mmCIF file of C-alpha atoms and ligand atoms in Angstrom:
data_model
loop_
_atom_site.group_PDB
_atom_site.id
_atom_site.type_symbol
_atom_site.label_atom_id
_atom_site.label_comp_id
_atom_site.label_asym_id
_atom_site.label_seq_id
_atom_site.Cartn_x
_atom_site.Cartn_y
_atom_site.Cartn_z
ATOM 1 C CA UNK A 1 -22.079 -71.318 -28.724
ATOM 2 C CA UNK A 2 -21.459 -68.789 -31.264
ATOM 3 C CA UNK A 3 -24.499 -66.942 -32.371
ATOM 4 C CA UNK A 4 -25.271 -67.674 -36.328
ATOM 5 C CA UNK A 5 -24.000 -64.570 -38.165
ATOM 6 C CA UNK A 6 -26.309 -63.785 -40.946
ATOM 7 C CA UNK A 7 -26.281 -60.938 -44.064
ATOM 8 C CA UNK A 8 -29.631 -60.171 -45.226
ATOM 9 C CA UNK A 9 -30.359 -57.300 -47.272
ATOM 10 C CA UNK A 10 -32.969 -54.642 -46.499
ATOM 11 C CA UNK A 11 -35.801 -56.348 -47.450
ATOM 12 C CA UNK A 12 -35.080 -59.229 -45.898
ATOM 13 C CA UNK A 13 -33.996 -57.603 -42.868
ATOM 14 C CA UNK A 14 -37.393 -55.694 -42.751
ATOM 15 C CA UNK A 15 -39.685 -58.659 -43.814
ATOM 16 C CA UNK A 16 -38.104 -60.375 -40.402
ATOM 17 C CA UNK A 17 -38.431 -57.847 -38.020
ATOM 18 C CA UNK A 18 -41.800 -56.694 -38.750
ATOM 19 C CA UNK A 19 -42.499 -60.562 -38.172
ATOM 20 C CA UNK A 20 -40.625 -61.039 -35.443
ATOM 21 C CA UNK A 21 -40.291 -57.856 -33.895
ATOM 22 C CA UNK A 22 -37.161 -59.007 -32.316
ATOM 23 C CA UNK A 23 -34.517 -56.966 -32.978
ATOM 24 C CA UNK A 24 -32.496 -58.060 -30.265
ATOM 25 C CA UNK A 25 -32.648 -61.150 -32.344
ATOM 26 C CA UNK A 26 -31.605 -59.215 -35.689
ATOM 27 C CA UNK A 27 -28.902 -57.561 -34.198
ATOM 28 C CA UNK A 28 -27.364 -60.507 -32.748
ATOM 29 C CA UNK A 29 -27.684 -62.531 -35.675
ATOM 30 C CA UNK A 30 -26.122 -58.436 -37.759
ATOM 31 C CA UNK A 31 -23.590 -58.471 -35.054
ATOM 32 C CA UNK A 32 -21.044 -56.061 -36.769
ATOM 33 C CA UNK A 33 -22.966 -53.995 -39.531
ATOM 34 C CA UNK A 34 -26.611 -54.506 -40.456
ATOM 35 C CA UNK A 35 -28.105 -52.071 -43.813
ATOM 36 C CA UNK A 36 -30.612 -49.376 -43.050
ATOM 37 C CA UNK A 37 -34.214 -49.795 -43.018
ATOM 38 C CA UNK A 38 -37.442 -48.219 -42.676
ATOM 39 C CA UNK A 39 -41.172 -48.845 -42.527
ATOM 40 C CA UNK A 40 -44.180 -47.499 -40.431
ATOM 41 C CA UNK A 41 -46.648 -48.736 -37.949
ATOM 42 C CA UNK A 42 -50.068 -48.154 -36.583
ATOM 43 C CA UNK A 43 -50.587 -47.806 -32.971
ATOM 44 C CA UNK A 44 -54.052 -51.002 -32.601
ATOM 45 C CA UNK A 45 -54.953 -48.486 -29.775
ATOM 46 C CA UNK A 46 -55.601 -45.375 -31.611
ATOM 47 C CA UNK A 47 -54.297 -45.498 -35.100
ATOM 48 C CA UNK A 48 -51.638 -43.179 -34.628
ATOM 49 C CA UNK A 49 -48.849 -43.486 -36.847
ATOM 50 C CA UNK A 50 -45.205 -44.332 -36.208
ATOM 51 C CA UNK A 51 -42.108 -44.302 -38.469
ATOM 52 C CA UNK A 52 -39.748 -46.862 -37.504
ATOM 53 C CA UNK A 53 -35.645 -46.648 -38.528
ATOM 54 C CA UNK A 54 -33.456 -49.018 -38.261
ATOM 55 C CA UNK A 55 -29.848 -47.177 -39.030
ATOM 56 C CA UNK A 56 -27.708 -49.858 -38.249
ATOM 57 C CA UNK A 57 -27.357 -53.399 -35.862
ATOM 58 C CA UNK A 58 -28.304 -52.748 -32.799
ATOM 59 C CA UNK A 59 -29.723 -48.538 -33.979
ATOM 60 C CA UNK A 60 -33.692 -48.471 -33.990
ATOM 61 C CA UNK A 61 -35.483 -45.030 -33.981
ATOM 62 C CA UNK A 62 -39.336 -44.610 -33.634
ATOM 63 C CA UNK A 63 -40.716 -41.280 -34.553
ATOM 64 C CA UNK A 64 -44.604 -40.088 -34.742
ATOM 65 C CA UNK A 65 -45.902 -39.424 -37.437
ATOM 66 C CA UNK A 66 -49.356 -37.525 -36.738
ATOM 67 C CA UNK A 67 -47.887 -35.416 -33.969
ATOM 68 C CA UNK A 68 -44.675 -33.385 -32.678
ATOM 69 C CA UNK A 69 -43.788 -34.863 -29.552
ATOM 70 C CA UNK A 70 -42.048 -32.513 -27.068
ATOM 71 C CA UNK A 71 -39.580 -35.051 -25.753
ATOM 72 C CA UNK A 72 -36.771 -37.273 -27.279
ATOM 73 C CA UNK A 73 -36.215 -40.287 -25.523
ATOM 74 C CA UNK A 74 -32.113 -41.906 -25.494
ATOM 75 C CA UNK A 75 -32.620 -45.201 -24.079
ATOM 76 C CA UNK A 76 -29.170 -47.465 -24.418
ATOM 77 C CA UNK A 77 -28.289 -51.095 -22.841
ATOM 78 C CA UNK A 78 -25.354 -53.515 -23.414
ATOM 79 C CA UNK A 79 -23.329 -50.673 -23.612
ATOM 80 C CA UNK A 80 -21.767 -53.905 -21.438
ATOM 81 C CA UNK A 81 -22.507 -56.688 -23.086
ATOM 82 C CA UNK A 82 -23.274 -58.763 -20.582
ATOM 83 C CA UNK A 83 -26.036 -56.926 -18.570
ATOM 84 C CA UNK A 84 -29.045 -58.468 -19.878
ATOM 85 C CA UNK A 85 -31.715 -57.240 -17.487
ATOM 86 C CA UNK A 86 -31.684 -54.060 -19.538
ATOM 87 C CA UNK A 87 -31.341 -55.271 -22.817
ATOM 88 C CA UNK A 88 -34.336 -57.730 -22.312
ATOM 89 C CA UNK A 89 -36.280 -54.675 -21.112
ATOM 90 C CA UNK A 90 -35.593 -52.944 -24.172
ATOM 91 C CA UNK A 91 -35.829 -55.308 -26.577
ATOM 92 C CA UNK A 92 -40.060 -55.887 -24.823
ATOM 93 C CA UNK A 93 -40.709 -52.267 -25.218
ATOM 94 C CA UNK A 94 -38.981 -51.882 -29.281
ATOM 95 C CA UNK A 95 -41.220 -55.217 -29.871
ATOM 96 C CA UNK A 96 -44.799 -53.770 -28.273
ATOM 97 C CA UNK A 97 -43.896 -50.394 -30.506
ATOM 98 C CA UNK A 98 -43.432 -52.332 -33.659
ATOM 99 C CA UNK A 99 -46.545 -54.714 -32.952
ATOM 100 C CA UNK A 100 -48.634 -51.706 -32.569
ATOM 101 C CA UNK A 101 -49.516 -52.301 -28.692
ATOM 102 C CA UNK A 102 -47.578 -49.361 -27.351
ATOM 103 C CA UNK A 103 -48.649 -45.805 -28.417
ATOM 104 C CA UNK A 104 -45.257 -43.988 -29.266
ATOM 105 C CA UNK A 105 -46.004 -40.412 -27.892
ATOM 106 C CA UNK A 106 -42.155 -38.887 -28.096
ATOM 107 C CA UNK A 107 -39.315 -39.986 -30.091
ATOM 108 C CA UNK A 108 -37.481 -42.712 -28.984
ATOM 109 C CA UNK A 109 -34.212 -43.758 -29.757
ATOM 110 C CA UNK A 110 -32.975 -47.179 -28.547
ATOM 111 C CA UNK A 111 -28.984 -48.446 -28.838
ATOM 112 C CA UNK A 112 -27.673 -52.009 -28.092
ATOM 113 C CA UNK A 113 -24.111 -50.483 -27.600
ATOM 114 C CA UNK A 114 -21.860 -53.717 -28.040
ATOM 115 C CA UNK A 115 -23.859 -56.580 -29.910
ATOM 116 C CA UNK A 116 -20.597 -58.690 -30.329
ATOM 117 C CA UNK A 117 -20.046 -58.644 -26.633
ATOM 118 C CA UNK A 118 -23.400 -59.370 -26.209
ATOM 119 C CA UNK A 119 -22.966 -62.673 -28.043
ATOM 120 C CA UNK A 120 -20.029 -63.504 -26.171
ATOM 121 C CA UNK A 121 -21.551 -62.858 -22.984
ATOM 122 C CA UNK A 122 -18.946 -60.724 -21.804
ATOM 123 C CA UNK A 123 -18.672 -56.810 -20.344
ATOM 124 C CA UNK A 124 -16.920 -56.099 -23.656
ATOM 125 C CA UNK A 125 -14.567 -57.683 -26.398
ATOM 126 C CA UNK A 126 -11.418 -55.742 -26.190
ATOM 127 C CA UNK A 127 -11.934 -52.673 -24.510
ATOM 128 C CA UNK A 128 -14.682 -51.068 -21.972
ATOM 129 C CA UNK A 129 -17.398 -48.912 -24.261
ATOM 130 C CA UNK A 130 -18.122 -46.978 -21.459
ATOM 131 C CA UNK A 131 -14.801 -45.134 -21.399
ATOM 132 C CA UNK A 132 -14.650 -44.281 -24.486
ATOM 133 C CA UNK A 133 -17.392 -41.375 -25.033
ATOM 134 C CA UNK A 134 -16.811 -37.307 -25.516
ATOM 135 C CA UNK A 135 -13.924 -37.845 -28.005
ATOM 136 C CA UNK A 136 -11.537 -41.126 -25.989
ATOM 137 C CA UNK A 137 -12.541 -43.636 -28.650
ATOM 138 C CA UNK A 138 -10.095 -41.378 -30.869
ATOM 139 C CA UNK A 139 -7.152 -41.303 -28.656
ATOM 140 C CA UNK A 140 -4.034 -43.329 -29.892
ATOM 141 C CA UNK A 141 -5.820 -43.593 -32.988
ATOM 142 C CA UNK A 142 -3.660 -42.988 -35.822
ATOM 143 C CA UNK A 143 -3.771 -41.373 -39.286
ATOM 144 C CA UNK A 144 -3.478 -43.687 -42.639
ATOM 145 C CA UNK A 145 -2.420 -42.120 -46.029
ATOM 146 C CA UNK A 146 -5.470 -42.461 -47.907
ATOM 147 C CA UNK A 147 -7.821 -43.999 -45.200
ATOM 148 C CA UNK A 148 -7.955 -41.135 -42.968
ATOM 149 C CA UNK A 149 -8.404 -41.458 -38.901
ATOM 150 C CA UNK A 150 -7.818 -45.729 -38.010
ATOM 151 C CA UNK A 151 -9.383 -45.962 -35.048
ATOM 152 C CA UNK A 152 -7.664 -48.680 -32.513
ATOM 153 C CA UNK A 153 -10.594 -51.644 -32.089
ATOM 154 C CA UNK A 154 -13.954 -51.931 -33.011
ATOM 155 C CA UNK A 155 -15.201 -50.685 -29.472
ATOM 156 C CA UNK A 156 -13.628 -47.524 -30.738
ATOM 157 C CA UNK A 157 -15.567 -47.494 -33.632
ATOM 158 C CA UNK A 158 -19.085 -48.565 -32.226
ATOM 159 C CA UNK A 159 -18.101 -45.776 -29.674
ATOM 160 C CA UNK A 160 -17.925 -42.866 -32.497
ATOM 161 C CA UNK A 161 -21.179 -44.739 -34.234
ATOM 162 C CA UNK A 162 -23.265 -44.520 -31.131
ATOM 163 C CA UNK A 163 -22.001 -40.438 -30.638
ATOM 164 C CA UNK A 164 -22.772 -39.272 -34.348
ATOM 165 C CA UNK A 165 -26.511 -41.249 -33.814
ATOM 166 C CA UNK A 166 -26.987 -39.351 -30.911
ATOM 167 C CA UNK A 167 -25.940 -36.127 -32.157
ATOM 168 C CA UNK A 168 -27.989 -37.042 -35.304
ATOM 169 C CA UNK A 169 -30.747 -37.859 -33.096
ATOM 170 C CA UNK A 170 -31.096 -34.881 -31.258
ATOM 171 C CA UNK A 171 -30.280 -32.275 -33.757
ATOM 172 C CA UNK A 172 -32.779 -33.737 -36.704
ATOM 173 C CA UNK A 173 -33.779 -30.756 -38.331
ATOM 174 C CA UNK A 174 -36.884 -31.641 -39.148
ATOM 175 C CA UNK A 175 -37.501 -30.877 -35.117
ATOM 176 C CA UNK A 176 -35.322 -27.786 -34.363
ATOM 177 C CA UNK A 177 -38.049 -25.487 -33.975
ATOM 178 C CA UNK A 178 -39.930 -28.046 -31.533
ATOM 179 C CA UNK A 179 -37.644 -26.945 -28.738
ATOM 180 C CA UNK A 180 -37.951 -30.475 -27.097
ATOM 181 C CA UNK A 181 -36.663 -31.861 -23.810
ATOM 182 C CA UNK A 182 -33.453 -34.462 -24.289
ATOM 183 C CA UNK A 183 -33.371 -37.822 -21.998
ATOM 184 C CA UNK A 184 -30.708 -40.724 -22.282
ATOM 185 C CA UNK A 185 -31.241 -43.138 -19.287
ATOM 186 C CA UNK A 186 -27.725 -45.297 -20.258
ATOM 187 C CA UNK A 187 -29.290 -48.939 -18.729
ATOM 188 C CA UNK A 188 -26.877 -51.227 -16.549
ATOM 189 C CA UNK A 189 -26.696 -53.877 -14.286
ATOM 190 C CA UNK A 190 -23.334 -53.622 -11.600
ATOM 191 C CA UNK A 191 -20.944 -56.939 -11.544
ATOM 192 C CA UNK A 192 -21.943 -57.725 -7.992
ATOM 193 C CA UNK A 193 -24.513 -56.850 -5.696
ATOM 194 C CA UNK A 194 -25.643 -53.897 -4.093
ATOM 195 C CA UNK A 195 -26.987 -52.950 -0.515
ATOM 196 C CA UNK A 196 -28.821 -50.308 -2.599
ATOM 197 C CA UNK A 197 -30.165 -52.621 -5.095
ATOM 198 C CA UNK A 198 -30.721 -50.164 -7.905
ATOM 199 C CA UNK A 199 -28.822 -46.952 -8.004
ATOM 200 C CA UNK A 200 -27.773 -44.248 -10.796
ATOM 201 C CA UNK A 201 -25.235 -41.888 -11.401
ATOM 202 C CA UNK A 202 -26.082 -38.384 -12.271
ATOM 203 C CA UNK A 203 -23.591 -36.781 -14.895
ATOM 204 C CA UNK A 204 -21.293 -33.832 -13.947
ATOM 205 C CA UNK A 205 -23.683 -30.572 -14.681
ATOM 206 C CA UNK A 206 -20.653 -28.096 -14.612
ATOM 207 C CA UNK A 207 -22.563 -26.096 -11.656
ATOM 208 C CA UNK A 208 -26.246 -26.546 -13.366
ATOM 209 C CA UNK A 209 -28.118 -27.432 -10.430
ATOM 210 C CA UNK A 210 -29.392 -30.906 -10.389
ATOM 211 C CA UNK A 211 -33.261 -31.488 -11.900
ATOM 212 C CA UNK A 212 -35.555 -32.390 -8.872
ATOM 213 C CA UNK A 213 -38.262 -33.884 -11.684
ATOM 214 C CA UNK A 214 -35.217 -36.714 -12.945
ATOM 215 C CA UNK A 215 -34.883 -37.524 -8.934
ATOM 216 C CA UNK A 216 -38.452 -37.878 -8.835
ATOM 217 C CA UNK A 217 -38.441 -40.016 -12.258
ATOM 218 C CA UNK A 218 -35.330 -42.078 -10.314
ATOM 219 C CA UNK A 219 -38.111 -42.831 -7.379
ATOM 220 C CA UNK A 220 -40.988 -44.201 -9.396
ATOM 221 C CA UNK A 221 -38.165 -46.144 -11.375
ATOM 222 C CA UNK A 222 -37.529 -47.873 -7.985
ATOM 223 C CA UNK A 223 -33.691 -46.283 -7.559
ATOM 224 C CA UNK A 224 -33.808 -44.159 -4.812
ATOM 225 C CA UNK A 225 -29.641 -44.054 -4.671
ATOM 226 C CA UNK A 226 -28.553 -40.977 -6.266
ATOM 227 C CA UNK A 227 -24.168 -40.585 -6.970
ATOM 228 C CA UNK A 228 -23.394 -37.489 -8.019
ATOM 229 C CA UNK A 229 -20.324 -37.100 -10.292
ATOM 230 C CA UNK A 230 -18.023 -34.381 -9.763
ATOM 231 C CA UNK A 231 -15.881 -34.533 -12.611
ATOM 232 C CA UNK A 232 -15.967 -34.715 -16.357
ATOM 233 C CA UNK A 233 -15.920 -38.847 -17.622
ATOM 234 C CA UNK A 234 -15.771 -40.432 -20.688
ATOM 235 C CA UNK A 235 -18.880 -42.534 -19.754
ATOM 236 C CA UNK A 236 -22.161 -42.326 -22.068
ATOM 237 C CA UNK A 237 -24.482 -40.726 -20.532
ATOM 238 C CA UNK A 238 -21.979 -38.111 -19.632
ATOM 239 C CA UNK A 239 -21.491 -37.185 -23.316
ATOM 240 C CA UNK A 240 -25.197 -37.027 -23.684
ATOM 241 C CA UNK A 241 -25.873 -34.504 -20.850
ATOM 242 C CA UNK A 242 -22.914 -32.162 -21.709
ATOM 243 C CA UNK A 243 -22.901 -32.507 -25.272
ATOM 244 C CA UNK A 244 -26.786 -32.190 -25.922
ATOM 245 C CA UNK A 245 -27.825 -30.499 -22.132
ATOM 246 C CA UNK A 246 -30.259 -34.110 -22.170
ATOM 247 C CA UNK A 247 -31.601 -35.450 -18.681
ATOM 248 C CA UNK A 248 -28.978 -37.939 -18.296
ATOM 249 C CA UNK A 249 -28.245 -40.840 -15.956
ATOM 250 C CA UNK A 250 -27.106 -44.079 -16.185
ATOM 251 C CA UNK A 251 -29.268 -46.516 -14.145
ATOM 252 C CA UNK A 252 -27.849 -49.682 -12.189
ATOM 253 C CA UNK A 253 -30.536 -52.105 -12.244
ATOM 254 C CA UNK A 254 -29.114 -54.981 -9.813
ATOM 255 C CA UNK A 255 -26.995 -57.985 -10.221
ATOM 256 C CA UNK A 256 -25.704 -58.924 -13.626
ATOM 257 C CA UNK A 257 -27.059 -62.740 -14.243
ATOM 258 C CA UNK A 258 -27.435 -64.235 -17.926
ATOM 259 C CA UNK A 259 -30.827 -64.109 -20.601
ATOM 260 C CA UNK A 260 -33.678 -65.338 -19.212
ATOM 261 C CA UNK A 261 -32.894 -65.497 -15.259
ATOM 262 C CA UNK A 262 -33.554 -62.513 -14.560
ATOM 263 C CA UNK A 263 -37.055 -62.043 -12.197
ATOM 264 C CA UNK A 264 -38.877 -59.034 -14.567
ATOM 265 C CA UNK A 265 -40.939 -58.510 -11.795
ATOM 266 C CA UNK A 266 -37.936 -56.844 -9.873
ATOM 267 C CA UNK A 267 -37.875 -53.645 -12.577
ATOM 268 C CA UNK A 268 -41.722 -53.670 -12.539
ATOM 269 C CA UNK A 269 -41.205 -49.762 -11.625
ATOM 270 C CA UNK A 270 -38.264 -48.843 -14.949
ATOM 271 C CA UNK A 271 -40.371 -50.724 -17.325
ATOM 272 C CA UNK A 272 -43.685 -48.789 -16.233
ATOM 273 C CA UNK A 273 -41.892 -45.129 -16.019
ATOM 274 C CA UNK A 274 -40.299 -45.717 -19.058
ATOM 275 C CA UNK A 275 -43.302 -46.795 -20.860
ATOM 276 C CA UNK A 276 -45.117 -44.214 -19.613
ATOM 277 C CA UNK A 277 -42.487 -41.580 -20.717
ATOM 278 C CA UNK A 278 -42.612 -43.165 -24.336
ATOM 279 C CA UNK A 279 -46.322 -43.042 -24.779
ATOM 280 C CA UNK A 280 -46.828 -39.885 -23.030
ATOM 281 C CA UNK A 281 -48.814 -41.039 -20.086
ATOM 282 C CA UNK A 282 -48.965 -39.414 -16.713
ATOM 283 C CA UNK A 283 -46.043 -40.075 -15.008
ATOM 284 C CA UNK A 284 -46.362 -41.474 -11.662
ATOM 285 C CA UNK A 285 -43.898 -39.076 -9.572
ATOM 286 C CA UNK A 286 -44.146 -39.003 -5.659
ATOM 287 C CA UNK A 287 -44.029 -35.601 -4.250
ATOM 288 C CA UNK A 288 -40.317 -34.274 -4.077
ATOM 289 C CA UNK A 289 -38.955 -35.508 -0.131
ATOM 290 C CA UNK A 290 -35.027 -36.010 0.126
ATOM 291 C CA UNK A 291 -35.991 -38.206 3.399
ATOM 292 C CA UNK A 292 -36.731 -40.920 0.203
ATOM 293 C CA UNK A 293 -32.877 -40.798 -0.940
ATOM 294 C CA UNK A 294 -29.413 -41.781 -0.059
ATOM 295 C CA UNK A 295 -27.167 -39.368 -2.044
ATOM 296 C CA UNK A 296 -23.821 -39.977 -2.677
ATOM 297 C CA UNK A 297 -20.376 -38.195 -3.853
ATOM 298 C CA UNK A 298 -17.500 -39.458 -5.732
ATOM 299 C CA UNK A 299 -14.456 -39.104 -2.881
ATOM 300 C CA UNK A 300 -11.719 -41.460 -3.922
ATOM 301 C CA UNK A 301 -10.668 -42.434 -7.926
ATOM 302 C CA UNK A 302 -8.455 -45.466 -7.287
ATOM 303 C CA UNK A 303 -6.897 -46.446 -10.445
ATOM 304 C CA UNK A 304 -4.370 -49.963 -10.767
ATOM 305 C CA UNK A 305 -1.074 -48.826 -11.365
ATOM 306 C CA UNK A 306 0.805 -52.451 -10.758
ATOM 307 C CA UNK A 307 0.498 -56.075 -11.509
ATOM 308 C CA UNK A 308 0.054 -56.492 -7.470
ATOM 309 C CA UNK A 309 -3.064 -54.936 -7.240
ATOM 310 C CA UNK A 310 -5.274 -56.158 -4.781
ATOM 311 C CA UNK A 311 -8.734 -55.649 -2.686
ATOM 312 C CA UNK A 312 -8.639 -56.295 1.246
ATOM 313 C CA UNK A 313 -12.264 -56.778 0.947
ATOM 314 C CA UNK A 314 -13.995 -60.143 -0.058
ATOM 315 C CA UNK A 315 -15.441 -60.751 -3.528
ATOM 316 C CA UNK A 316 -19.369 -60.757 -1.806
ATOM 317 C CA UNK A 317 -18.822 -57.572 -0.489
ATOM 318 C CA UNK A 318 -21.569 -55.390 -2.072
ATOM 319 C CA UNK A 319 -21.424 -51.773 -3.361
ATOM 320 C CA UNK A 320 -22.137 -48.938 -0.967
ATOM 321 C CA UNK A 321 -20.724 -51.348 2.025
ATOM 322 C CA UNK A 322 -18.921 -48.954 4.016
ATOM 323 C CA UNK A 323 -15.426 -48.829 6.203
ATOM 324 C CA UNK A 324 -14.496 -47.012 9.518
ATOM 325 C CA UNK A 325 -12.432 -44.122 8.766
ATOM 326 C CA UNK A 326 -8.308 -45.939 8.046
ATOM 327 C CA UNK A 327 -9.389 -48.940 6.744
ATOM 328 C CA UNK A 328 -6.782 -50.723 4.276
ATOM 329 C CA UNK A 329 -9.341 -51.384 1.260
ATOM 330 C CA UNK A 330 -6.613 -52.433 -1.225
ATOM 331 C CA UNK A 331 -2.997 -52.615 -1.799
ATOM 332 C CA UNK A 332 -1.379 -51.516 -5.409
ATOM 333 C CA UNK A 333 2.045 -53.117 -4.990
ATOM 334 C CA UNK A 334 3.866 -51.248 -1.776
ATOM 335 C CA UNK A 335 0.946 -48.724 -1.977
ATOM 336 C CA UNK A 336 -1.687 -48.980 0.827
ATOM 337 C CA UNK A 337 -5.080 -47.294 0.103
ATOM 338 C CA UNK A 338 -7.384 -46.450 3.043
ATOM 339 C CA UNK A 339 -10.673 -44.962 3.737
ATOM 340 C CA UNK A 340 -10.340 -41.397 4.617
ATOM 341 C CA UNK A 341 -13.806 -40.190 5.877
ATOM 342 C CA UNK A 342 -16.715 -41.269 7.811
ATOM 343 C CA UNK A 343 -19.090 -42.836 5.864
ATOM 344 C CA UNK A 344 -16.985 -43.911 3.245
ATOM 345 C CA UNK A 345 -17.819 -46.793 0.777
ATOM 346 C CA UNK A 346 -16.570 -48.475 -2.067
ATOM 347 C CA UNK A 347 -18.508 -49.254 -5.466
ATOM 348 C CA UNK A 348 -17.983 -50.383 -8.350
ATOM 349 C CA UNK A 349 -14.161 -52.693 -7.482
ATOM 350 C CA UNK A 350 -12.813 -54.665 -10.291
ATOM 351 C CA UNK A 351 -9.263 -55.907 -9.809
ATOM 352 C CA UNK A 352 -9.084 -57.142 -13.400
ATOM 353 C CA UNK A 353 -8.697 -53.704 -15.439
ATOM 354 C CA UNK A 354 -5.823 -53.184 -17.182
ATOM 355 C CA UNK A 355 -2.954 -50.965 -15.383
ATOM 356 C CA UNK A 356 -3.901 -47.584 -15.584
ATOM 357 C CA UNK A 357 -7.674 -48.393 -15.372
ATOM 358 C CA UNK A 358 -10.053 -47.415 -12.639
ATOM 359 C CA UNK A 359 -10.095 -49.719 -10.167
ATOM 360 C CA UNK A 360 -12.355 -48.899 -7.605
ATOM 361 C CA UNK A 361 -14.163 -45.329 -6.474
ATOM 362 C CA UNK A 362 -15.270 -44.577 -2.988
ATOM 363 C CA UNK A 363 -17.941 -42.533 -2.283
ATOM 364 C CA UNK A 364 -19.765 -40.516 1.034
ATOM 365 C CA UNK A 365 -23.026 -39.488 2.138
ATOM 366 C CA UNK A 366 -23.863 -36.165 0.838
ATOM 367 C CA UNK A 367 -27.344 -33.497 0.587
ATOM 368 C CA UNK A 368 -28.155 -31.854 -2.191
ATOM 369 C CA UNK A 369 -30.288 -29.172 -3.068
ATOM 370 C CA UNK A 370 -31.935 -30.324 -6.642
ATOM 371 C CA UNK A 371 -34.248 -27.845 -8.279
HETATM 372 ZN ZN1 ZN B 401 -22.467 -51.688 -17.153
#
């Protein structure tokens, strides 16, 4: 059913949400443009003050007002549309802000990245947000007399959106001299299931070593599988981290399964860090022991290059499931691909993307030596 598409103006849009305080529900209802809003709120707690702005559907930005805070806080979901843990997790914490039961500590930023795919219940509409970051969203775009750059889709355009908010974000001028930390946790849930139920990907660092405190923040989060990238991406949290130097991951919460079946209970440990990193309470980080971790490297980038592409593995077969070293994994037409290490495992196979897509990575143990 198609969600009823709505065009309120500013008023309108504020008299609902401060009712409400569902903006999942205003953004889905906005799903293409919504106008720009602001308002504040006091904290019931302790009568701090909070400014909230909404910049566009889906774009919500809490700021104190009675304090500098030291951090500022990314924190995007349905960057696939379809991944609803996170965006339900989200959409709890923007609605305790805007009631006043959460004390908003440090800047916050939260995205929706794709609201139309989120009404459609799919990963995306035409084209795969996530690979579209640190400049791809303008490639193959073309130039129009008159109307400047036409960018290919609307995923290209929600793509540049979500980059100028972030840079907008993070450089406000009002806070240069603060000298604050960045963070953009980049919320998922994987397609199928994982031995290693919850896992993130840490960013390429270009040879900055990686931050021991963000492992520890992955622990009380309940993720204690680390994959290190190795290689500049077009993903999100990528841009974030070597654009802006923020913390930068982005977190695989479990299975994808639709609204309101999925057990909260299971990300009792992300909803608790992150609310304790919004309203600046003690964090709850375990002492620093790589005995806690499985860490991972990139090894194999498998992208589809024919129509014959297949996976000699079955559908259930969950990410981080390894193969003895020779294995035949998948076939791209006349192409065989194998597993060429010990240890080796496959994550994140989808047999659908179109030809020149990613189809698959493999990955192997590694240690690390954060800092
Ligand atoms: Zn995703």
């Amino acid at each position: 059913m198609a969600y009823l598409q709505e065009s309120l103006s500013a008023s309108q849009l504020q008299y609902q949400l401060q009712k409400t305080a569902d903006f999942l529900h205003l953004t889905r209802s906005h799903e293409f443009s919504m106008a720009a809003f602001n308002f504040e709120v006091k904290c019931t707690q302790n009568s701090s003050k909070a400014k909230v702005s909404v910049l566009d559907t889906g774009i919500i930005i809490f700021e104190p007002l009675n304090h500098t805070s030291s951090k500022d806080i990314v924190l995007s979901s349905a960057v696939h549309g379809n991944e609803t843990a996170p965006i339900e997790i989200c959409n709890e914490l923007i609605k305790q802000l805007i009631l006043g039961k959460l004390h908003l500590e440090n800047r916050t930023l939260f995205l929706f990245g794709n609201p139309p795919a989120i009404n459609i219940g799919h990963r995306f509409v035409e084209e795969n947000l996530n690979r579209l970051f640190s400049g791809a969203h303008s490639q193959g775009s073309s130039l129009h007399k008159g109307q400047g750059e036409v960018l290919i889709n609307k995923e290209h355009h929600r793509a540049l959106l979500l980059e100028n908010t972030v840079k907008i974000f993070y450089e406000n001028n009002n806070y240069k001299e603060r000298n604050s930390e960045r963070f953009h946790y980049d919320l998922h849930t994987a397609i199928r299931g994982s031995k290693n139920d919850k896992f993130a990907v840490y960013p390429f660092r270009h040879n900055k070593s990686w931050v021991k405190e963000q492992l520890q923040f992955m622990l009380a989060c309940g993720i204690n599988t680390i994959l290190f990238s190795n290689s500049p991406t077009t993903t999100f949290s990528y841009f974030s981290s070597n654009k802006f130097g923020a913390h930068a991951f982005t977190v695989e919460l479990g299975k994808v399964k639709p609204f309101g079946e999925n057990d909260m209970t299971n990300f009792a440990g992300v909803i608790g860090s992150l609310t304790a990193l919004i309203s600046g309470q003690p964090l709850a980080l375990a002492e620093y022991n790589k005995e806690d971790f499985s860490f991972f490297a990139i090894d194999q980038i498998i992208d589809r290059h024919s129509d014959d592409f297949k996976f000699h593995f079955s559908d259930d077969v969950e990410n981080f499931t390894d193969f003895a070293i020779g294995t035949v994994i998948a076939t791209d037409g006349e192409q065989e691909i194998k597993t060429q290490k010990a240890g080796e495992a496959i994550i994140f196979p989808n047999a659908n993307v179109a030809i020149g897509q990613r189809a698959l990575l493999t990955v192997i143990p590694v240690e690390v030596n954060p800092e």
